[in-house]
Coordinates of C-alpha atoms in Angstrom, one line a residue:
M202 CA 0.0 0.0 -0.2
R203 CA 1.4 3.3 -1.0
V204 CA 1.2 5.8 2.1
L205 CA 2.6 9.4 3.1
I206 CA 5.7 9.6 5.8
A207 CA 7.1 12.7 7.2
T208 CA 10.7 13.7 6.3
N209 CA 13.4 15.2 8.0
L210 CA 13.9 17.9 5.5
P211 CA 15.8 21.0 6.8
D212 CA 12.8 23.3 6.2
A213 CA 10.1 20.7 7.3
S214 CA 10.6 21.7 10.8
E215 CA 9.5 25.5 9.7
T216 CA 6.7 27.0 11.9
V217 CA 3.7 25.8 11.2
H218 CA 1.0 27.3 13.5
G219 CA 3.9 28.2 16.0
Q220 CA 4.8 24.7 16.5
L221 CA 8.7 25.2 15.6
G222 CA 10.8 21.9 17.0
R223 CA 7.2 20.1 17.6
T224 CA 7.2 18.3 14.3
A225 CA 6.3 14.6 13.3
V226 CA 9.3 12.1 13.4
D227 CA 11.0 11.2 10.3
G228 CA 9.3 8.1 8.6
E229 CA 6.1 8.6 10.7
L230 CA 2.7 7.8 8.6
V231 CA 1.1 11.2 7.8
A232 CA -2.3 12.0 6.5
P233 CA -3.7 15.5 5.1
T234 CA -6.6 17.0 7.0
I235 CA -10.1 16.6 5.3
L236 CA -11.8 18.9 7.9
E237 CA -10.1 22.3 8.0
C238 CA -10.3 24.6 11.2
A239 CA -12.2 27.8 10.8
D240 CA -9.5 29.8 11.9
R241 CA -8.4 31.7 8.7
F242 CA -4.8 32.5 9.8
C243 CA -4.1 29.0 10.7
D244 CA -1.6 27.5 8.2
T245 CA -1.5 24.2 10.3
C246 CA -4.5 22.6 8.3
R247 CA -3.7 24.2 5.1
R248 CA 0.0 23.2 4.8
G249 CA 0.7 20.4 7.6
W250 CA 0.6 16.7 7.2
F251 CA -0.3 15.5 10.4
G252 CA 1.7 12.0 12.2
L253 CA -0.7 9.5 12.8
S254 CA 1.4 8.4 16.0
T255 CA 2.9 12.1 17.6
H256 CA -0.1 14.1 16.3
R257 CA 2.4 16.5 15.2
S258 CA 2.7 18.2 11.8
T259 CA 5.5 18.6 9.3
I260 CA 5.1 20.7 6.0
T261 CA 6.8 18.0 3.7
A262 CA 5.7 14.2 3.0
M263 CA 7.0 11.3 1.0
V264 CA 5.2 8.9 -1.0
V265 CA 6.4 5.3 0.4
E266 CA 5.3 1.8 -0.7
R267 CA 4.3 -0.1 3.0
Q268 CA 3.4 -3.7 2.0
H269 CA 3.0 -4.7 5.2
L270 CA 0.2 -2.0 5.9
A271 CA -3.5 -3.2 5.6
E272 CA -6.1 -0.7 4.7
S273 CA -7.6 -1.7 8.0
Q274 CA -4.5 -0.8 10.2
L275 CA -4.2 2.6 8.5
R276 CA -8.4 3.3 8.9
Q277 CA -7.4 2.5 12.7
L278 CA -4.5 4.7 13.1
I279 CA -6.7 7.8 11.3
H280 CA -9.6 7.0 13.4
E281 CA -6.9 7.1 16.7
W282 CA -5.5 10.2 15.5
L283 CA -9.0 11.8 14.8
D284 CA -9.9 10.7 18.2
C285 CA -7.0 12.0 19.9
Q286 CA -7.5 15.2 18.4
G287 CA -11.2 15.5 19.5
T288 CA -12.5 15.5 15.8
I289 CA -14.7 12.3 16.6
D290 CA -16.3 13.6 19.5
A291 CA -17.1 16.9 17.6
V292 CA -18.6 15.2 14.7
M293 CA -20.7 12.8 17.0
Q294 CA -22.0 16.0 18.8
A295 CA -22.7 18.1 15.4
V296 CA -24.6 14.8 14.2
D297 CA -26.5 14.7 17.3
D298 CA -27.5 18.2 17.0
G299 CA -28.3 17.9 13.6
E300 CA -25.5 20.1 12.2
F301 CA -23.3 17.6 10.2
E302 CA -24.0 17.7 6.6
V303 CA -21.9 15.9 3.8
G304 CA -22.9 17.1 0.2
G305 CA -25.6 19.3 1.3
E306 CA -27.5 16.4 3.1
V307 CA -27.8 16.2 7.1
V308 CA -26.0 13.2 8.3
V309 CA -28.1 11.6 11.1
D310 CA -25.8 8.1 12.1
P311 CA -22.8 9.4 14.1
V312 CA -21.1 5.8 13.2
V313 CA -21.7 6.6 9.4
A314 CA -20.3 9.8 9.5
I315 CA -16.8 8.6 11.1
D316 CA -16.9 6.0 8.6
D317 CA -17.1 8.5 5.8
L318 CA -14.8 10.8 7.5
I319 CA -12.2 8.2 7.9
T320 CA -12.7 6.9 4.1
D321 CA -12.2 10.3 2.9
H322 CA -9.1 10.6 4.6
V323 CA -7.8 7.2 3.1
E324 CA -9.3 8.2 -0.4
E325 CA -7.1 11.7 -0.2
M326 CA -3.9 9.7 0.8
R327 CA -5.3 7.1 -2.0
T328 CA -5.3 10.3 -4.7
I329 CA -2.1 11.6 -3.8
C330 CA -0.1 8.7 -3.7
E331 CA -1.4 7.6 -7.0
A332 CA -0.5 10.8 -8.9
F333 CA 3.4 10.9 -7.5
P334 CA 5.8 8.2 -7.8
V335 CA 7.3 6.4 -4.7
G336 CA 10.1 9.0 -3.4
T337 CA 8.6 11.8 -4.1
V338 CA 8.8 14.7 -1.4
L339 CA 5.7 16.8 -1.4
S340 CA 4.0 19.9 0.3
R341 CA 0.4 21.3 0.1
M342 CA -1.7 24.3 0.3
G343 CA -4.8 23.2 1.0
S344 CA -6.0 20.8 -1.5
L345 CA -3.3 21.7 -3.9
V346 CA -0.5 19.0 -3.5
S347 CA 2.8 19.3 -5.5
P348 CA 6.2 17.7 -5.4
R349 CA 8.6 19.7 -3.3
V350 CA 11.1 21.7 -5.2
D351 CA 14.8 22.1 -3.7
A352 CA 15.4 25.9 -3.3
R353 CA 19.1 25.1 -3.7
A354 CA 18.4 23.8 -7.3
A355 CA 17.3 27.1 -8.4
A356 CA 20.4 29.0 -7.5

């Protein structure tokens, strides 16, 4: 299975939402966020890849092949990450309050809402990984994902 991992590039620890020095661990599985926060000044959600173990962010990720990793394991890691950051509780509360919509339709089953959210993360990762060869280092700005350009090469 192709997945994304954190990199230890020199600028990967660039300040993202004031978290300098608090970055995902090199080689840690990471995911882009599907639900961005409402803070329009927050670069973390727009630029970051989020460590599924440390829950810390980085601004670069690499496409790798992890044959030993099953999709069910990836789904579990994403669920744990979402739960740890409070997203699971927030979605469940929004569903209970009748305020959680997907595609303009109100979702009434919290289990379905959480499962769909996890599926969206897996599908986004799959789409990204299929678009780039193994070994490509990526950066992102919202939904725009592109290969990382080495600034030194342009000099």
